[in-house]
JSON list of C-alpha atoms and ligand atoms in Angstrom, two decimals:
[
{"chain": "V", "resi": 1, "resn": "UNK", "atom": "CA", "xyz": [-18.75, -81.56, 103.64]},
{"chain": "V", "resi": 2, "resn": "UNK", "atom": "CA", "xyz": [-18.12, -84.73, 101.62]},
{"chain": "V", "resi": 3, "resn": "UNK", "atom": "CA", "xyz": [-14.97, -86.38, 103.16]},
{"chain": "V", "resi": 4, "resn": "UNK", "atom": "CA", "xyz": [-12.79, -85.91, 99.86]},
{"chain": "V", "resi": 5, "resn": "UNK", "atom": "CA", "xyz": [-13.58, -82.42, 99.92]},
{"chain": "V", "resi": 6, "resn": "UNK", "atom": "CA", "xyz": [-12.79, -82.42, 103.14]},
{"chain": "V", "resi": 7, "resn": "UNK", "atom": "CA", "xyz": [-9.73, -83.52, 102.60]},
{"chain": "V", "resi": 8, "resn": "UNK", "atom": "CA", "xyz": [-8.81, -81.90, 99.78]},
{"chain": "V", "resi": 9, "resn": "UNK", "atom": "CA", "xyz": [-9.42, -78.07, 101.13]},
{"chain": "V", "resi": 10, "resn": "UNK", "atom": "CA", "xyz": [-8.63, -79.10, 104.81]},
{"chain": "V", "resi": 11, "resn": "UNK", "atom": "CA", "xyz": [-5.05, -77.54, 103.98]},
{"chain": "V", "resi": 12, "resn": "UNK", "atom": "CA", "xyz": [-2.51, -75.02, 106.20]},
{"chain": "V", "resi": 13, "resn": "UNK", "atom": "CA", "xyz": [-3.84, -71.30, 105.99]},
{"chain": "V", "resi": 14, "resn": "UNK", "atom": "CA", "xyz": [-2.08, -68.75, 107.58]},
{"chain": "V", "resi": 15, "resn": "UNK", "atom": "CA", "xyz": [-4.19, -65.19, 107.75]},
{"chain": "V", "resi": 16, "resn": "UNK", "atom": "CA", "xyz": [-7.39, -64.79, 109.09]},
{"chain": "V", "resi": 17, "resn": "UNK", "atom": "CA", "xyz": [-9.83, -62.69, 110.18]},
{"chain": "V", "resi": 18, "resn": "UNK", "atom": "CA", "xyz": [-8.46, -61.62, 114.00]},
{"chain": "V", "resi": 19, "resn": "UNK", "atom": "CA", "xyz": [-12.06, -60.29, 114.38]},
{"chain": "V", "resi": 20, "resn": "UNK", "atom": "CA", "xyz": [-14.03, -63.62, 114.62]},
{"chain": "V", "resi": 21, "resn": "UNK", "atom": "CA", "xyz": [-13.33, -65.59, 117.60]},
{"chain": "V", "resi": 22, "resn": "UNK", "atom": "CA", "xyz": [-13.74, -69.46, 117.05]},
{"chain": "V", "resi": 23, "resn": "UNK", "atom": "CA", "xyz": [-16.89, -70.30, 119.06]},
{"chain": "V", "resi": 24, "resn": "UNK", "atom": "CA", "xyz": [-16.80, -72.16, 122.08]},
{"chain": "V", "resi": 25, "resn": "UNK", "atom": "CA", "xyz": [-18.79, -75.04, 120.32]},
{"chain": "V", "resi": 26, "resn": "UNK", "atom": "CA", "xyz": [-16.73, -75.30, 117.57]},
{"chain": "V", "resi": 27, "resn": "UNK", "atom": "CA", "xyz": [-13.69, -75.93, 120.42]},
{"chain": "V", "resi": 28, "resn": "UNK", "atom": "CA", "xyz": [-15.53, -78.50, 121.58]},
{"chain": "V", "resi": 29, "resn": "UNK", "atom": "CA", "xyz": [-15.92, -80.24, 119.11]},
{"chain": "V", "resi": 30, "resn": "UNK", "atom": "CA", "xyz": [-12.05, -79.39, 117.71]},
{"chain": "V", "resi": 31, "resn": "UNK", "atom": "CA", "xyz": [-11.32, -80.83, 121.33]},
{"chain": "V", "resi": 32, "resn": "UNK", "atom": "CA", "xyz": [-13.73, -83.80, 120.98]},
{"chain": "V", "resi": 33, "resn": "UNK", "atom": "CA", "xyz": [-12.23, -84.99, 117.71]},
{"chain": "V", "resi": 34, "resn": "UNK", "atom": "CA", "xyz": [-8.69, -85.10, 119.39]},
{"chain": "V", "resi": 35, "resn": "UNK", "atom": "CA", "xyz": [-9.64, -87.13, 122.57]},
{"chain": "V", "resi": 36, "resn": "UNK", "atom": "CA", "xyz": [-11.84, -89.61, 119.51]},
{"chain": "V", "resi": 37, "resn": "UNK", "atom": "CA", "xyz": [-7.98, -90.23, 117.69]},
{"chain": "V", "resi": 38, "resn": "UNK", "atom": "CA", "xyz": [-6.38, -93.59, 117.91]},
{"chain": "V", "resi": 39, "resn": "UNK", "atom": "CA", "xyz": [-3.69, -94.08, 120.46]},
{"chain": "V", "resi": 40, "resn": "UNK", "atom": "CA", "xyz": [-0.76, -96.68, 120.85]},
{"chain": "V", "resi": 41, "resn": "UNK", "atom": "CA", "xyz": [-1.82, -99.11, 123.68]},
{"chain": "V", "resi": 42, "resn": "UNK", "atom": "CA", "xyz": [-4.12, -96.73, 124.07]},
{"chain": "V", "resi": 43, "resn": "UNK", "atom": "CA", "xyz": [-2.71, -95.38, 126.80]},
{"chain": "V", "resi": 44, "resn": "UNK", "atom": "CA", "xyz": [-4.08, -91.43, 125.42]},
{"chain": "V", "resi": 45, "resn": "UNK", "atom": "CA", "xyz": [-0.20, -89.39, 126.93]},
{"chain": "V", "resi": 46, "resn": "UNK", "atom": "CA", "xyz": [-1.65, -86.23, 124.89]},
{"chain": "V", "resi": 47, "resn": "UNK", "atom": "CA", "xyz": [-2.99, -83.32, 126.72]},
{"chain": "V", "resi": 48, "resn": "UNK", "atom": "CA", "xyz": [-4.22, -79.86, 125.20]},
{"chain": "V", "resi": 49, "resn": "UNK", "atom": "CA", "xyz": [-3.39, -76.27, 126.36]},
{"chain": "V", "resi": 50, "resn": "UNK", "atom": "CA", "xyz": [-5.82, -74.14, 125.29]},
{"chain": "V", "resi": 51, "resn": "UNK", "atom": "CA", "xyz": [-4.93, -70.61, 124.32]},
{"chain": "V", "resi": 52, "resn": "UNK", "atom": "CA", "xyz": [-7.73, -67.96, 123.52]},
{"chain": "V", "resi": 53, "resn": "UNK", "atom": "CA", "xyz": [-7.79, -64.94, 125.90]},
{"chain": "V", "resi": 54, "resn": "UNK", "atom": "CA", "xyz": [-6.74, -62.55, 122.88]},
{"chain": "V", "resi": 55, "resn": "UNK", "atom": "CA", "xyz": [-3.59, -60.95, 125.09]},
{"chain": "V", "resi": 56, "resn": "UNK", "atom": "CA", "xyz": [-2.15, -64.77, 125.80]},
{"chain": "V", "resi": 57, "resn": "UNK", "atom": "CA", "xyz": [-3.27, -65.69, 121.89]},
{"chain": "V", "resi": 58, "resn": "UNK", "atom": "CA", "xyz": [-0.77, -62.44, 121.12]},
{"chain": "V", "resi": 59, "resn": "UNK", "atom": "CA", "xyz": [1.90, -63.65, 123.04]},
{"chain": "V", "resi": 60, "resn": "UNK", "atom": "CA", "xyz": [1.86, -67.16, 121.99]},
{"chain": "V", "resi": 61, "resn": "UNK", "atom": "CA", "xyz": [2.29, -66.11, 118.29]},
{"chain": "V", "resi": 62, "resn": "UNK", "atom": "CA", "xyz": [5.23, -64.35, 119.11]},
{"chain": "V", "resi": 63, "resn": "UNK", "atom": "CA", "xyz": [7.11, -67.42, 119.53]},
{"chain": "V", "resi": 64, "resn": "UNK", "atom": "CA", "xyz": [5.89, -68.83, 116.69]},
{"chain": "V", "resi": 65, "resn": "UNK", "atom": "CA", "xyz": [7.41, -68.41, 112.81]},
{"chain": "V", "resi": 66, "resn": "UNK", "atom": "CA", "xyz": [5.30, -68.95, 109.81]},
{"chain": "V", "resi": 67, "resn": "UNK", "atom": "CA", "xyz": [5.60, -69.99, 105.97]},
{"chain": "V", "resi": 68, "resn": "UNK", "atom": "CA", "xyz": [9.61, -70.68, 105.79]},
{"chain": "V", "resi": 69, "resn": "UNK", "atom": "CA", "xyz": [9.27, -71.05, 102.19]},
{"chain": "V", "resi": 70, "resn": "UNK", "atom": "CA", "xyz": [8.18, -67.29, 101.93]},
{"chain": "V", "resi": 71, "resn": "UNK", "atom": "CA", "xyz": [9.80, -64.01, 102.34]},
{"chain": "V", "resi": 72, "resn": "UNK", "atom": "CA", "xyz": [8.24, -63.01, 105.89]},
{"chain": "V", "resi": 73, "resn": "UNK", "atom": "CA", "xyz": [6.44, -60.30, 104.80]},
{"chain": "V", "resi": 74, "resn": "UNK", "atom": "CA", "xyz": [4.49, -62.66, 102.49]},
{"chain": "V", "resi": 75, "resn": "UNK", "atom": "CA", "xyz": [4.38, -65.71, 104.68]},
{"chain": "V", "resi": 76, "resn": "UNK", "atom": "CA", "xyz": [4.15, -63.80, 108.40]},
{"chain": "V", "resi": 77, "resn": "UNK", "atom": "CA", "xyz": [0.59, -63.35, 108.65]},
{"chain": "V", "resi": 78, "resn": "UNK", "atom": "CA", "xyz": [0.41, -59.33, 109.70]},
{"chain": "V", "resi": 79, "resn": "UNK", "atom": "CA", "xyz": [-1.63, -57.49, 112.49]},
{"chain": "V", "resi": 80, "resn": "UNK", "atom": "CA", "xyz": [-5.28, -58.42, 111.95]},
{"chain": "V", "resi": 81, "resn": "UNK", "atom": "CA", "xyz": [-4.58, -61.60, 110.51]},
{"chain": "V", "resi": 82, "resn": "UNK", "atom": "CA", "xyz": [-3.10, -63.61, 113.67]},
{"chain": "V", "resi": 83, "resn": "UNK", "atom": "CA", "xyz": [-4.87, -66.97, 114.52]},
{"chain": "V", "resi": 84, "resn": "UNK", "atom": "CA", "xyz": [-7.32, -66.29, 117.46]},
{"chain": "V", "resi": 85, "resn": "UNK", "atom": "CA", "xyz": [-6.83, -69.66, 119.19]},
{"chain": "V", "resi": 86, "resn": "UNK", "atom": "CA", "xyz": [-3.81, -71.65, 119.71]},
{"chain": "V", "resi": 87, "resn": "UNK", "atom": "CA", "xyz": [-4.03, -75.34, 121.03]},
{"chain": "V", "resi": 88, "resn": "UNK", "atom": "CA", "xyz": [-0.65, -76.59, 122.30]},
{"chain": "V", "resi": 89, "resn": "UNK", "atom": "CA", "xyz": [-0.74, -80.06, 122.12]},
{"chain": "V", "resi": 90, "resn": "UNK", "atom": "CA", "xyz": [1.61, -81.97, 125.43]},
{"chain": "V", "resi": 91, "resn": "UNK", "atom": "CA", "xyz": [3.11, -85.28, 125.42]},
{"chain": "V", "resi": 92, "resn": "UNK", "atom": "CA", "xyz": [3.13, -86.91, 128.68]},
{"chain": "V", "resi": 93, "resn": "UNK", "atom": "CA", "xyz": [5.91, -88.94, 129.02]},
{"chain": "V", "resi": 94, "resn": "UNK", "atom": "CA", "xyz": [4.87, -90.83, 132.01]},
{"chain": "V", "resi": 95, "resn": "UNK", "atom": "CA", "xyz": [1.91, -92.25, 130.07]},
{"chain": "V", "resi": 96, "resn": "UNK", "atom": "CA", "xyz": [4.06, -92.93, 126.71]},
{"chain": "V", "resi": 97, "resn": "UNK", "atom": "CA", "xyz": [7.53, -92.18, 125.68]},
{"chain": "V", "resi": 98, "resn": "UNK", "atom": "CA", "xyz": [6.45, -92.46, 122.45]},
{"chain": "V", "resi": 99, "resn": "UNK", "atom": "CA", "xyz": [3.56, -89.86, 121.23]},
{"chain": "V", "resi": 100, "resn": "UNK", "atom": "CA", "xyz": [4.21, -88.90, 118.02]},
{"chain": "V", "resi": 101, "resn": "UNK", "atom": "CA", "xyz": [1.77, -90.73, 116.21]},
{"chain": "V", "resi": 102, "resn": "UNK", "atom": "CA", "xyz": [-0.68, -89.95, 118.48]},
{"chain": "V", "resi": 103, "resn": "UNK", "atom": "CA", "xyz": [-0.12, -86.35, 118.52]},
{"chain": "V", "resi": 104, "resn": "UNK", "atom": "CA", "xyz": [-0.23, -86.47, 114.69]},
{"chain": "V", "resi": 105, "resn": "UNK", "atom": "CA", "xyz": [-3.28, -88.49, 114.49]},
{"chain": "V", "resi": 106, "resn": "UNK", "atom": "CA", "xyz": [-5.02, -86.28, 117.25]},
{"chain": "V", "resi": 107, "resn": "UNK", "atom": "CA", "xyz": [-3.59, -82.97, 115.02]},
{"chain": "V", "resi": 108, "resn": "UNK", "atom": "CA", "xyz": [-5.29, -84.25, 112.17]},
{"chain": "V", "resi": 109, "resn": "UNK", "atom": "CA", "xyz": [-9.13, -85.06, 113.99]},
{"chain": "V", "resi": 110, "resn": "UNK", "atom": "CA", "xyz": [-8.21, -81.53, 114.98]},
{"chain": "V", "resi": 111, "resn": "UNK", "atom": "CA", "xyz": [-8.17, -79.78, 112.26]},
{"chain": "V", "resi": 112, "resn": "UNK", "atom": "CA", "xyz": [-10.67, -81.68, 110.26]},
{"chain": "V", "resi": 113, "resn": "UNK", "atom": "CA", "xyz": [-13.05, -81.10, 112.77]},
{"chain": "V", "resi": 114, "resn": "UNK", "atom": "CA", "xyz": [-12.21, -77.42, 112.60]},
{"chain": "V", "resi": 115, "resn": "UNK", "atom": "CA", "xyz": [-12.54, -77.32, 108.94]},
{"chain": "V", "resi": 116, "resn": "UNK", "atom": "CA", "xyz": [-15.26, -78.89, 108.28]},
{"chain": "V", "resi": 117, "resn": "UNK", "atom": "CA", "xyz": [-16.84, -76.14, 110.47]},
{"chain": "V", "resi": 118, "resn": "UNK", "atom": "CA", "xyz": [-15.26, -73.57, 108.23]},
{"chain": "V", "resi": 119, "resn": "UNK", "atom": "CA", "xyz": [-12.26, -72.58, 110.49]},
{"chain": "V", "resi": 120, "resn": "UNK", "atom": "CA", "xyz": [-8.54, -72.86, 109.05]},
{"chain": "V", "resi": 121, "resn": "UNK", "atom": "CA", "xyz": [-5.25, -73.96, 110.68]},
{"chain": "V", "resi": 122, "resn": "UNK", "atom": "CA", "xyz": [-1.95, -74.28, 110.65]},
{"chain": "V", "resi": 123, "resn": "UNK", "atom": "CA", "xyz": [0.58, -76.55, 112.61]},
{"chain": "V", "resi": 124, "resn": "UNK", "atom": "CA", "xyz": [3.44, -74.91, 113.94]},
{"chain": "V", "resi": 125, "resn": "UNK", "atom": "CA", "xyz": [6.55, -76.93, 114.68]},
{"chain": "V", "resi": 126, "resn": "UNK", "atom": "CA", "xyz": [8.94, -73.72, 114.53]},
{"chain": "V", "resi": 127, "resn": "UNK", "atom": "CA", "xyz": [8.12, -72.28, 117.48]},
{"chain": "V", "resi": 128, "resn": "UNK", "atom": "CA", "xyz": [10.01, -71.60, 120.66]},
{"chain": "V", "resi": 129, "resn": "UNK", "atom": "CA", "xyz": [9.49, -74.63, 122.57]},
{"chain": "V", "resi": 130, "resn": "UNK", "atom": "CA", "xyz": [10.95, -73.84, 125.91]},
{"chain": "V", "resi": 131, "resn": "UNK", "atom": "CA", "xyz": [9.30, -70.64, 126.20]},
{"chain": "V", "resi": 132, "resn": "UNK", "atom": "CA", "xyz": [6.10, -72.04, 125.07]},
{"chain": "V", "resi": 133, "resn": "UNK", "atom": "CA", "xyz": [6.73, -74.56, 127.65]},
{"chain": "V", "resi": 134, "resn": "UNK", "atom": "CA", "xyz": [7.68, -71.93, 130.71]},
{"chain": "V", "resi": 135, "resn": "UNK", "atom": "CA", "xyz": [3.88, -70.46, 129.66]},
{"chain": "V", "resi": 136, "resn": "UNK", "atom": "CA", "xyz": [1.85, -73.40, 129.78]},
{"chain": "V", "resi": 137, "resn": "UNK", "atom": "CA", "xyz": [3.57, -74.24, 132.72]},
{"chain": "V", "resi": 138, "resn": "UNK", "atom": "CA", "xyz": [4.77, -77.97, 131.71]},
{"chain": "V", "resi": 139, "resn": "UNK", "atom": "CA", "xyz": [6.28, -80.26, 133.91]},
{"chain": "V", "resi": 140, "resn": "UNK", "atom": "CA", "xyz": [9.66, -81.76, 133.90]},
{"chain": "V", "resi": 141, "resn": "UNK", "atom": "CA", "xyz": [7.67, -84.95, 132.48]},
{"chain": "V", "resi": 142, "resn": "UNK", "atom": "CA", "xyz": [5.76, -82.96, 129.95]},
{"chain": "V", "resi": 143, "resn": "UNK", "atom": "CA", "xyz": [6.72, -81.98, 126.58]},
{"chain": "V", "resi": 144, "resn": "UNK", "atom": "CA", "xyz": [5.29, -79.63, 124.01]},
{"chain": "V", "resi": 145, "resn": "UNK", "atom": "CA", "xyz": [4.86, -81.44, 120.63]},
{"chain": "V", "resi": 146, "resn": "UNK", "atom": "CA", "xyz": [3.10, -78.47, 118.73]},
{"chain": "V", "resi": 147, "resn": "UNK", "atom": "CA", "xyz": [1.02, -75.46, 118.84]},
{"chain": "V", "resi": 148, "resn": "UNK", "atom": "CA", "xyz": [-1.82, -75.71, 116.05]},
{"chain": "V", "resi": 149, "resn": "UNK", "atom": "CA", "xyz": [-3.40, -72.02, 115.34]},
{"chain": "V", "resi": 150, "resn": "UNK", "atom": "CA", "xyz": [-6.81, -71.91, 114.25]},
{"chain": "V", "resi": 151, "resn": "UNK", "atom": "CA", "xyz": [-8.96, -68.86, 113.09]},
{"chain": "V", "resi": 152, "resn": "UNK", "atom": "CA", "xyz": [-11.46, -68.21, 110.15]},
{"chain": "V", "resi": 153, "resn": "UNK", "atom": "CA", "xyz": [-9.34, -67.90, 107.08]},
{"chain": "V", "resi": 154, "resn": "UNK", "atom": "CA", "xyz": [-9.14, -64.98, 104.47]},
{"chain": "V", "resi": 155, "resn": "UNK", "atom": "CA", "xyz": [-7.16, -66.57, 101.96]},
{"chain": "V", "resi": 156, "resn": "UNK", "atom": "CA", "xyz": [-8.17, -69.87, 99.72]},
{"chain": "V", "resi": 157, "resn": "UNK", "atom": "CA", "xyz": [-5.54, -72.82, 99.41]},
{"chain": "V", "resi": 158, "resn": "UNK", "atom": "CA", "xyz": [-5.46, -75.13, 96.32]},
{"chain": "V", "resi": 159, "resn": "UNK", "atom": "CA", "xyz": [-3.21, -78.42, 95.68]},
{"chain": "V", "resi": 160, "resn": "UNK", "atom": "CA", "xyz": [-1.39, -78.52, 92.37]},
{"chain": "V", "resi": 161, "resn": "UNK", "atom": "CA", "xyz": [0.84, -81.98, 90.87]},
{"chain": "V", "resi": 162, "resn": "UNK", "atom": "CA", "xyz": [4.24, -81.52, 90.98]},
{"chain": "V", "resi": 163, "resn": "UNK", "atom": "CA", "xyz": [5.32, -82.31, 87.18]},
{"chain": "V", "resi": 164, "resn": "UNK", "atom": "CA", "xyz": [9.15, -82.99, 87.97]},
{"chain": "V", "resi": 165, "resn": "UNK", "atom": "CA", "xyz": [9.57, -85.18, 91.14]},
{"chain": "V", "resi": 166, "resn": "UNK", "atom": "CA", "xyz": [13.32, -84.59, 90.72]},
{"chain": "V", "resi": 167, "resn": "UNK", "atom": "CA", "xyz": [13.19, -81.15, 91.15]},
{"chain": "V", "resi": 168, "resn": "UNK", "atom": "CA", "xyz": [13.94, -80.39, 95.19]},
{"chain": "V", "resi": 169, "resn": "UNK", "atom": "CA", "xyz": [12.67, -77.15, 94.87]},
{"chain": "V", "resi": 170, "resn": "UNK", "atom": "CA", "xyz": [8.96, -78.51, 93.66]},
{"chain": "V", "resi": 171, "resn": "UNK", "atom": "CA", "xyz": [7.67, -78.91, 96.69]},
{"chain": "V", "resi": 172, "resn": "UNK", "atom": "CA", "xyz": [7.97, -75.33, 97.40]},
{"chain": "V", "resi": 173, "resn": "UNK", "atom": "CA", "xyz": [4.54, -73.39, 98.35]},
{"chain": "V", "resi": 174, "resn": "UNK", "atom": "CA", "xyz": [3.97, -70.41, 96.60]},
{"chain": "V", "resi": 175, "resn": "UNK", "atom": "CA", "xyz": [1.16, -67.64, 96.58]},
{"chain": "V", "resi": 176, "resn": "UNK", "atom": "CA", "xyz": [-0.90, -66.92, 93.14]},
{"chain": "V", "resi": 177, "resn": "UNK", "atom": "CA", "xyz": [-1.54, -63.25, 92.37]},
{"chain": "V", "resi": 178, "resn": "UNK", "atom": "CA", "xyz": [-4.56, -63.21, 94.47]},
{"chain": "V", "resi": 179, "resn": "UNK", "atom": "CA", "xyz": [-1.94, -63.75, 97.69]},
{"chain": "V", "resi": 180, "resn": "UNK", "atom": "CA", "xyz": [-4.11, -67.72, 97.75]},
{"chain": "V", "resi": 181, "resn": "UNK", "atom": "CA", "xyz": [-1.52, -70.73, 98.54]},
{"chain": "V", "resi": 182, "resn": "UNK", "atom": "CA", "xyz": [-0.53, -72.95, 96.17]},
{"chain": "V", "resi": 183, "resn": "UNK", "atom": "CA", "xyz": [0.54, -75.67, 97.31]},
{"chain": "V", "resi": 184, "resn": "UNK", "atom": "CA", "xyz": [2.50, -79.24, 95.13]},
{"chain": "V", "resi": 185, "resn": "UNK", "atom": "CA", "xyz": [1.89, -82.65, 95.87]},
{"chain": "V", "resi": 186, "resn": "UNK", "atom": "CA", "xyz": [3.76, -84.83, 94.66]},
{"chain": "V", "resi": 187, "resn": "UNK", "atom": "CA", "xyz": [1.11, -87.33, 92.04]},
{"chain": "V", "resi": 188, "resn": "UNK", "atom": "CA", "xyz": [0.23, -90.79, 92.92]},
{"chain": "V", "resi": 189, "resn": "UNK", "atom": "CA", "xyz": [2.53, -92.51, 90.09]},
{"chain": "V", "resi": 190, "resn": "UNK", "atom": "CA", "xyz": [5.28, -90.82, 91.70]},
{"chain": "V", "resi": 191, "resn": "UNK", "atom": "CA", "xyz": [4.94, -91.83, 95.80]},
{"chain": "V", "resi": 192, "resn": "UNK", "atom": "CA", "xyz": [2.24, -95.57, 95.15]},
{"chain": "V", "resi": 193, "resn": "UNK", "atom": "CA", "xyz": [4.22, -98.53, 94.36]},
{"chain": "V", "resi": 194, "resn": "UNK", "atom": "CA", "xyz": [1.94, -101.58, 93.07]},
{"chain": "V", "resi": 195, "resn": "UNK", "atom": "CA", "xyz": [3.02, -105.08, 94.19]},
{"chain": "J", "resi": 201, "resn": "FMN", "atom": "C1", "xyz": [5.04, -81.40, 111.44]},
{"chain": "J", "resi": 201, "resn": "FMN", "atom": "C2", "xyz": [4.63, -80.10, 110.76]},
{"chain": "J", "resi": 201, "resn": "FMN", "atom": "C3", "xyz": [5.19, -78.91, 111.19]},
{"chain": "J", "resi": 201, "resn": "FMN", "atom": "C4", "xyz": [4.82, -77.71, 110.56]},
{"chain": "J", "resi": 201, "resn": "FMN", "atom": "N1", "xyz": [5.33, -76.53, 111.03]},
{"chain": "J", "resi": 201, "resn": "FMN", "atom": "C5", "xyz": [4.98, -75.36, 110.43]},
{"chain": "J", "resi": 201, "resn": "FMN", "atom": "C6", "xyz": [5.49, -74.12, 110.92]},
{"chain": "J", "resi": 201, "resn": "FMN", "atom": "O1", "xyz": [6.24, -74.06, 111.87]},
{"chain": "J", "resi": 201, "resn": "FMN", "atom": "N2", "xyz": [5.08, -72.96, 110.29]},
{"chain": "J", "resi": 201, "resn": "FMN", "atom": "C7", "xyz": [4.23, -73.00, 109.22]},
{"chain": "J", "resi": 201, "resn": "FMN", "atom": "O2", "xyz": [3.90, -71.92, 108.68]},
{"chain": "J", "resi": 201, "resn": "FMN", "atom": "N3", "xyz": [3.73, -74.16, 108.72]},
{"chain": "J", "resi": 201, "resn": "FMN", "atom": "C8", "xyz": [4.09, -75.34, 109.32]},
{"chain": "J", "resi": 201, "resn": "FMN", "atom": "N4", "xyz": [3.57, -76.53, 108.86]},
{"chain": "J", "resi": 201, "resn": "FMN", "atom": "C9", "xyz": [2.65, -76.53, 107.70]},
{"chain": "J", "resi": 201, "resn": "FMN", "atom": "C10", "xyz": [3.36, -77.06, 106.45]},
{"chain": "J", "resi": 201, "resn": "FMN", "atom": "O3", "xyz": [4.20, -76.06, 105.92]},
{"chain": "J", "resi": 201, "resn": "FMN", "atom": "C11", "xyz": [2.28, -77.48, 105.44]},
{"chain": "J", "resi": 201, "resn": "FMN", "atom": "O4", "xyz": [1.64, -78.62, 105.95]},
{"chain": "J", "resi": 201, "resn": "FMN", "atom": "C12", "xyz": [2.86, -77.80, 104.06]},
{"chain": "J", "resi": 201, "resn": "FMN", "atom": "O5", "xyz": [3.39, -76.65, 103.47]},
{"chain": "J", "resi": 201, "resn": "FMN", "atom": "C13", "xyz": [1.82, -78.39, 103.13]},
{"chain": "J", "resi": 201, "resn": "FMN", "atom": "O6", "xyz": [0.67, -77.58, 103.08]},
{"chain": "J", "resi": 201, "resn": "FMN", "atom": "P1", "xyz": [-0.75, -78.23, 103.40]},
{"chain": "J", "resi": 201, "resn": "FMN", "atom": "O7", "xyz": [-0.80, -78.45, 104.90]},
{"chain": "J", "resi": 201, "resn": "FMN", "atom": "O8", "xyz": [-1.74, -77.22, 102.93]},
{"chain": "J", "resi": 201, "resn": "FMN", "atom": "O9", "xyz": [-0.81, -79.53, 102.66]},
{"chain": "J", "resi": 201, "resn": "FMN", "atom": "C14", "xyz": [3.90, -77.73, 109.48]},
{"chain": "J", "resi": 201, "resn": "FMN", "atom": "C15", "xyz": [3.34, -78.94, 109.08]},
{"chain": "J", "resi": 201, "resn": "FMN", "atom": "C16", "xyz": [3.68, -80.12, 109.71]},
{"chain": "J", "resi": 201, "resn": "FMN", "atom": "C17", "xyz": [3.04, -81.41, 109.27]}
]
């Protein structure tokens, strides 16, 4: 895909098809793109839990809450349309204190790599992190930053301009009548300043 499409349609999804595995070379290469990111000092304090057994992929997800802008049964995504991979994504505190911008440049490699291999994702930063934690079996010294789910996606996504910046409520996602995302960005008059 061009890389402005890419881009453009690389966005959160949140049902799939709980029927089609993500092939192992498509992990790969999902798992390539993170250890490619940029990394402060580059001292690289990220490591990845993979999650795909379908029994562990089941129990992951229920520590994890979806689309808080959405009434649950709209935003939850429902039996047969759970992610069938999670990657939990560890800071390593004894390499950097400071991951953040790591993990968020490594989240992004992720999931355009995914993408642009056809399968959708969605970050999850409301999850239960301790649990999580228990299940991966962290370390004292590790911390979980995020479990991304990834799957094949049943629903489209589409990016609309938010007309009134003022309005707190604009940058609200919403689902059209054919249950797709819609989702506001704010236009580039409104966050670009010129000097
Ligand atoms: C740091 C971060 C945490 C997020 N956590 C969640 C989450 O817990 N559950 C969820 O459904 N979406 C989550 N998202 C997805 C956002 O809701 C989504 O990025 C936003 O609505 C914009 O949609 P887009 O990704 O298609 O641009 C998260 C995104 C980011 C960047």
């Amino acid at each position: 895909m061009e890389l402005m499409e890419l881009l453009k349609t690389r966005r959160t999804y949140r049902r799939f098809d709980q029927s089609r595995p993500v092939p192992e070379e498509v992990l790969k290469e999902i798992l390539e793109a993170a250890r490619f990111a940029s990394s402060a000092a580059n001292k690289q304090p990220l490591t990845y839990v993979v999650v795909q057994d379908p029994k562990k992929v089941e129990k992951v997800f229920g520590y994890t809450r979806w689309a808080a802008y959405l009434p649950a049964e709209q935003g939850q995504p429902k039996e047969g349309e759970h992610p069938t991979l999670f990657i939990g994504v560890v800071e390593n505190l004894d390499r950097n204190q400071n991951c953040d911008t790591d993990a968020g440049l490594a989240i992004s490699n992720m999931t355009l790599a995914a993408w642009n291999r056809g399968v959708g994702s969605c970050m999850i930063g409301a999850c239960n992190k301790a649990a999580l934690s228990e299940m991966f079996g962290l370390t004292e010294k590790q911390v979980l930053h995020t479990v991304v789910a990834f799957g094949y996606p049943t629903h489209e996504s589409h990016i609309v301009d938010i007309e009134d910046p003022a309005d707190p409520d604009a940058v609200k996602y919403s689902l059209d009548g054919d249950r797709n995302y819609v989702v506001p960005k704010r236009k580039l008059a409104d966050v670009v300043k010129y000097l």
